[in-house]
């Protein structure tokens, strides 16, 4: 019977994750959901790109990915789904609400979307970053349910949307890389010609 009722199944998963994990877990979940943590992870991705000589491509890719993930997500998808957060729908005794959240729509979770988008870009920079970055994205997504501000399907939708947005960002980064290679390929013969003339 439970499997035949998706709403009941989702609520069961929600309540399994929205538990009292104690003050340390509460604090960790708030940190994972904070804007400061998001900026720190984005800065780390750009630093790693700089070390690999791909800062320009990564910066453009990250900007495009977040523009699609967060911009389109907030302006189009959230109003389209018009789903309310559990902390605003459930009775006070049926939800443990321990994180800040405005009543502006629940699906998709843009925290989940943005971190999965960054994970996609990090993986394109260096495949060895895939596992840690996707684990961080999963932790952030889980923290949203733990804090009582998102339903499980919200973060699942956010993960899917962010992965797609990240793929768009990766394409943009590769386009920048290809353009830079073409510029270098054109400039090298010119430089060789000037060197020969100088001799």
CSV table of C-alpha atoms in Angstrom, one decimal:
chain,number,residue,atom,x,y,z
A,1,UNK,CA,0.0,0.0,0.0
A,2,UNK,CA,2.8,2.4,0.9
A,3,UNK,CA,4.5,1.9,-2.5
A,4,UNK,CA,1.2,2.8,-4.2
A,5,UNK,CA,1.1,6.2,-2.4
A,6,UNK,CA,4.2,8.3,-3.4
A,7,UNK,CA,3.2,11.1,-1.1
A,8,UNK,CA,3.1,8.7,1.9
A,9,UNK,CA,6.4,7.2,0.9
A,10,UNK,CA,8.0,10.6,0.6
A,11,UNK,CA,6.7,11.7,4.0
A,12,UNK,CA,8.1,8.5,5.5
A,13,UNK,CA,11.6,9.3,4.0
A,14,UNK,CA,11.3,12.9,5.2
A,15,UNK,CA,10.6,11.9,8.8
A,16,UNK,CA,13.4,9.4,8.7
A,17,UNK,CA,15.9,12.2,7.8
A,18,UNK,CA,14.3,15.0,9.7
A,19,UNK,CA,15.3,13.8,13.1
A,20,UNK,CA,17.1,15.2,16.2
A,21,UNK,CA,20.7,14.5,15.6
A,22,UNK,CA,22.0,16.6,18.4
A,23,UNK,CA,23.6,20.1,18.5
A,24,UNK,CA,26.7,19.0,16.6
A,25,UNK,CA,24.8,17.6,13.6
A,26,UNK,CA,22.5,20.6,13.7
A,27,UNK,CA,25.5,22.9,13.4
A,28,UNK,CA,27.0,20.8,10.7
A,29,UNK,CA,23.8,20.9,8.7
A,30,UNK,CA,23.5,24.7,9.0
A,31,UNK,CA,27.1,25.1,7.9
A,32,UNK,CA,26.5,22.9,4.8
A,33,UNK,CA,23.4,25.0,4.0
A,34,UNK,CA,25.1,28.3,4.5
A,35,UNK,CA,25.9,30.7,1.7
A,36,UNK,CA,29.4,31.0,3.0
A,37,UNK,CA,30.0,27.3,2.5
A,38,UNK,CA,28.7,27.6,-1.0
A,39,UNK,CA,31.1,30.5,-1.8
A,40,UNK,CA,34.0,28.6,-0.2
A,41,UNK,CA,33.4,25.5,-2.4
A,42,UNK,CA,33.1,27.7,-5.5
A,43,UNK,CA,36.3,29.5,-4.7
A,44,UNK,CA,38.0,26.1,-4.2
A,45,UNK,CA,36.9,24.9,-7.6
A,46,UNK,CA,38.3,28.0,-9.2
A,47,UNK,CA,41.6,27.7,-7.3
A,48,UNK,CA,42.0,24.1,-8.5
A,49,UNK,CA,41.2,25.3,-12.0
A,50,UNK,CA,43.9,28.0,-11.7
A,51,UNK,CA,46.5,25.4,-10.6
A,52,UNK,CA,45.7,23.5,-13.8
A,53,UNK,CA,45.8,26.6,-16.0
A,54,UNK,CA,42.1,26.6,-16.7
A,55,UNK,CA,40.8,29.5,-14.6
A,56,UNK,CA,39.2,31.4,-17.5
A,57,UNK,CA,37.3,28.3,-18.7
A,58,UNK,CA,36.3,27.3,-15.2
A,59,UNK,CA,35.1,30.8,-14.3
A,60,UNK,CA,32.9,31.0,-17.4
A,61,UNK,CA,31.6,27.5,-16.9
A,62,UNK,CA,30.8,28.1,-13.2
A,63,UNK,CA,29.0,31.3,-14.0
A,64,UNK,CA,26.9,29.6,-16.7
A,65,UNK,CA,26.2,26.6,-14.5
A,66,UNK,CA,25.0,28.7,-11.6
A,67,UNK,CA,23.1,31.1,-13.9
A,68,UNK,CA,21.1,28.1,-15.3
A,69,UNK,CA,20.8,26.2,-12.0
A,70,UNK,CA,19.9,29.1,-9.7
A,71,UNK,CA,18.6,31.7,-12.1
A,72,UNK,CA,16.3,29.5,-14.1
A,73,UNK,CA,15.5,27.3,-11.1
A,74,UNK,CA,14.3,30.3,-9.0
A,75,UNK,CA,12.5,32.2,-11.7
A,76,UNK,CA,10.9,29.4,-13.7
A,77,UNK,CA,10.9,26.0,-12.0
A,78,UNK,CA,10.0,27.1,-8.4
A,79,UNK,CA,6.9,29.1,-9.6
A,80,UNK,CA,6.1,26.3,-12.1
A,81,UNK,CA,5.9,23.6,-9.4
A,82,UNK,CA,4.6,25.9,-6.7
A,83,UNK,CA,5.3,23.4,-4.0
A,84,UNK,CA,5.5,24.6,-0.4
A,85,UNK,CA,8.3,23.6,2.0
A,86,UNK,CA,7.5,21.0,4.7
A,87,UNK,CA,8.2,23.6,7.5
A,88,UNK,CA,5.3,25.7,6.2
A,89,UNK,CA,2.9,22.9,5.4
A,90,UNK,CA,3.3,20.4,8.3
A,91,UNK,CA,2.0,21.0,11.8
A,92,UNK,CA,4.7,22.3,14.2
A,93,UNK,CA,4.8,19.0,16.0
A,94,UNK,CA,5.3,17.0,12.7
A,95,UNK,CA,8.4,18.7,11.5
A,96,UNK,CA,11.8,19.6,13.1
A,97,UNK,CA,12.5,23.0,11.6
A,98,UNK,CA,16.1,24.1,12.5
A,99,UNK,CA,17.2,26.0,9.4
A,100,UNK,CA,16.3,29.3,7.9
A,101,UNK,CA,14.1,29.2,4.9
A,102,UNK,CA,11.7,31.7,3.3
A,103,UNK,CA,8.3,30.6,2.0
A,104,UNK,CA,9.2,31.0,-1.7
A,105,UNK,CA,8.8,27.5,-3.1
A,106,UNK,CA,10.3,24.1,-2.4
A,107,UNK,CA,11.0,22.3,-5.7
A,108,UNK,CA,13.7,22.1,-6.8
A,109,UNK,CA,16.1,22.6,-4.0
A,110,UNK,CA,18.5,25.2,-5.3
A,111,UNK,CA,21.1,24.3,-2.7
A,112,UNK,CA,21.2,20.8,-4.1
A,113,UNK,CA,21.1,22.0,-7.7
A,114,UNK,CA,24.0,24.5,-7.2
A,115,UNK,CA,26.3,22.0,-5.5
A,116,UNK,CA,25.6,19.3,-8.1
A,117,UNK,CA,26.3,21.8,-10.8
A,118,UNK,CA,29.7,22.7,-9.1
A,119,UNK,CA,30.5,19.0,-8.8
A,120,UNK,CA,30.0,18.5,-12.5
A,121,UNK,CA,32.3,21.4,-13.3
A,122,UNK,CA,34.9,20.1,-10.8
A,123,UNK,CA,34.8,16.7,-12.4
A,124,UNK,CA,35.5,18.3,-15.8
A,125,UNK,CA,38.5,20.0,-14.4
A,126,UNK,CA,39.9,16.8,-12.8
A,127,UNK,CA,38.1,13.5,-12.6
A,128,UNK,CA,39.7,12.8,-9.3
A,129,UNK,CA,37.5,15.5,-7.8
A,130,UNK,CA,34.3,13.8,-8.8
A,131,UNK,CA,33.9,11.5,-5.7
A,132,UNK,CA,34.6,14.2,-3.0
A,133,UNK,CA,32.6,16.9,-4.8
A,134,UNK,CA,29.6,14.7,-5.3
A,135,UNK,CA,29.8,13.5,-1.7
A,136,UNK,CA,29.7,17.2,-0.6
A,137,UNK,CA,26.8,17.8,-2.9
A,138,UNK,CA,25.0,14.8,-1.4
A,139,UNK,CA,25.7,16.0,2.1
A,140,UNK,CA,24.3,19.5,1.3
A,141,UNK,CA,21.2,18.0,-0.3
A,142,UNK,CA,20.6,15.7,2.8
A,143,UNK,CA,21.1,18.7,5.1
A,144,UNK,CA,18.1,20.4,3.5
A,145,UNK,CA,15.8,17.6,4.5
A,146,UNK,CA,17.4,17.3,7.9
A,147,UNK,CA,16.8,21.0,8.6
A,148,UNK,CA,13.2,20.5,7.7
A,149,UNK,CA,13.2,23.0,4.8
A,150,UNK,CA,12.9,20.6,1.8
A,151,UNK,CA,11.1,17.4,0.9
A,152,UNK,CA,13.2,14.4,-0.4
A,153,UNK,CA,11.8,14.9,-3.9
A,154,UNK,CA,12.9,18.5,-3.8
A,155,UNK,CA,16.5,17.6,-3.3
A,156,UNK,CA,16.3,14.8,-5.9
A,157,UNK,CA,14.9,17.2,-8.4
A,158,UNK,CA,17.6,19.7,-7.4
A,159,UNK,CA,20.3,17.1,-8.0
A,160,UNK,CA,19.0,16.3,-11.4
A,161,UNK,CA,18.5,19.9,-12.4
A,162,UNK,CA,22.0,20.9,-11.1
A,163,UNK,CA,23.6,18.0,-12.9
A,164,UNK,CA,22.0,19.2,-16.2
A,165,UNK,CA,23.0,22.8,-15.4
A,166,UNK,CA,26.5,21.7,-14.7
A,167,UNK,CA,26.7,19.9,-18.0
A,168,UNK,CA,25.8,23.2,-19.7
A,169,UNK,CA,28.5,24.9,-17.7
A,170,UNK,CA,31.0,22.2,-18.8
A,171,UNK,CA,30.1,22.8,-22.4
A,172,UNK,CA,30.7,26.5,-22.0
A,173,UNK,CA,34.1,25.8,-20.3
A,174,UNK,CA,35.1,23.5,-23.2
A,175,UNK,CA,34.1,26.2,-25.7
A,176,UNK,CA,36.4,28.7,-23.9
A,177,UNK,CA,39.2,26.1,-23.9
A,178,UNK,CA,38.8,25.4,-27.6
A,179,UNK,CA,38.8,29.1,-28.4
A,180,UNK,CA,42.0,29.6,-26.4
A,181,UNK,CA,43.7,26.7,-28.2
A,182,UNK,CA,42.7,28.1,-31.6
A,183,UNK,CA,44.2,31.5,-30.6
A,184,UNK,CA,47.4,29.8,-29.5
A,185,UNK,CA,47.6,27.8,-32.7
A,186,UNK,CA,47.2,30.9,-34.8
A,187,UNK,CA,49.8,32.9,-32.8
A,188,UNK,CA,52.5,30.3,-32.8
A,189,UNK,CA,53.3,30.4,-36.6
A,190,UNK,CA,53.2,34.2,-36.4
A,191,UNK,CA,55.7,34.2,-33.6
A,192,UNK,CA,58.0,31.7,-35.4
A,193,UNK,CA,57.9,34.0,-38.5
A,194,UNK,CA,58.9,37.0,-36.5
A,195,UNK,CA,61.7,35.1,-34.9
A,196,UNK,CA,63.1,34.0,-38.3
A,197,UNK,CA,62.8,37.6,-39.6
A,198,UNK,CA,64.7,38.8,-36.6
A,199,UNK,CA,67.5,36.4,-37.4
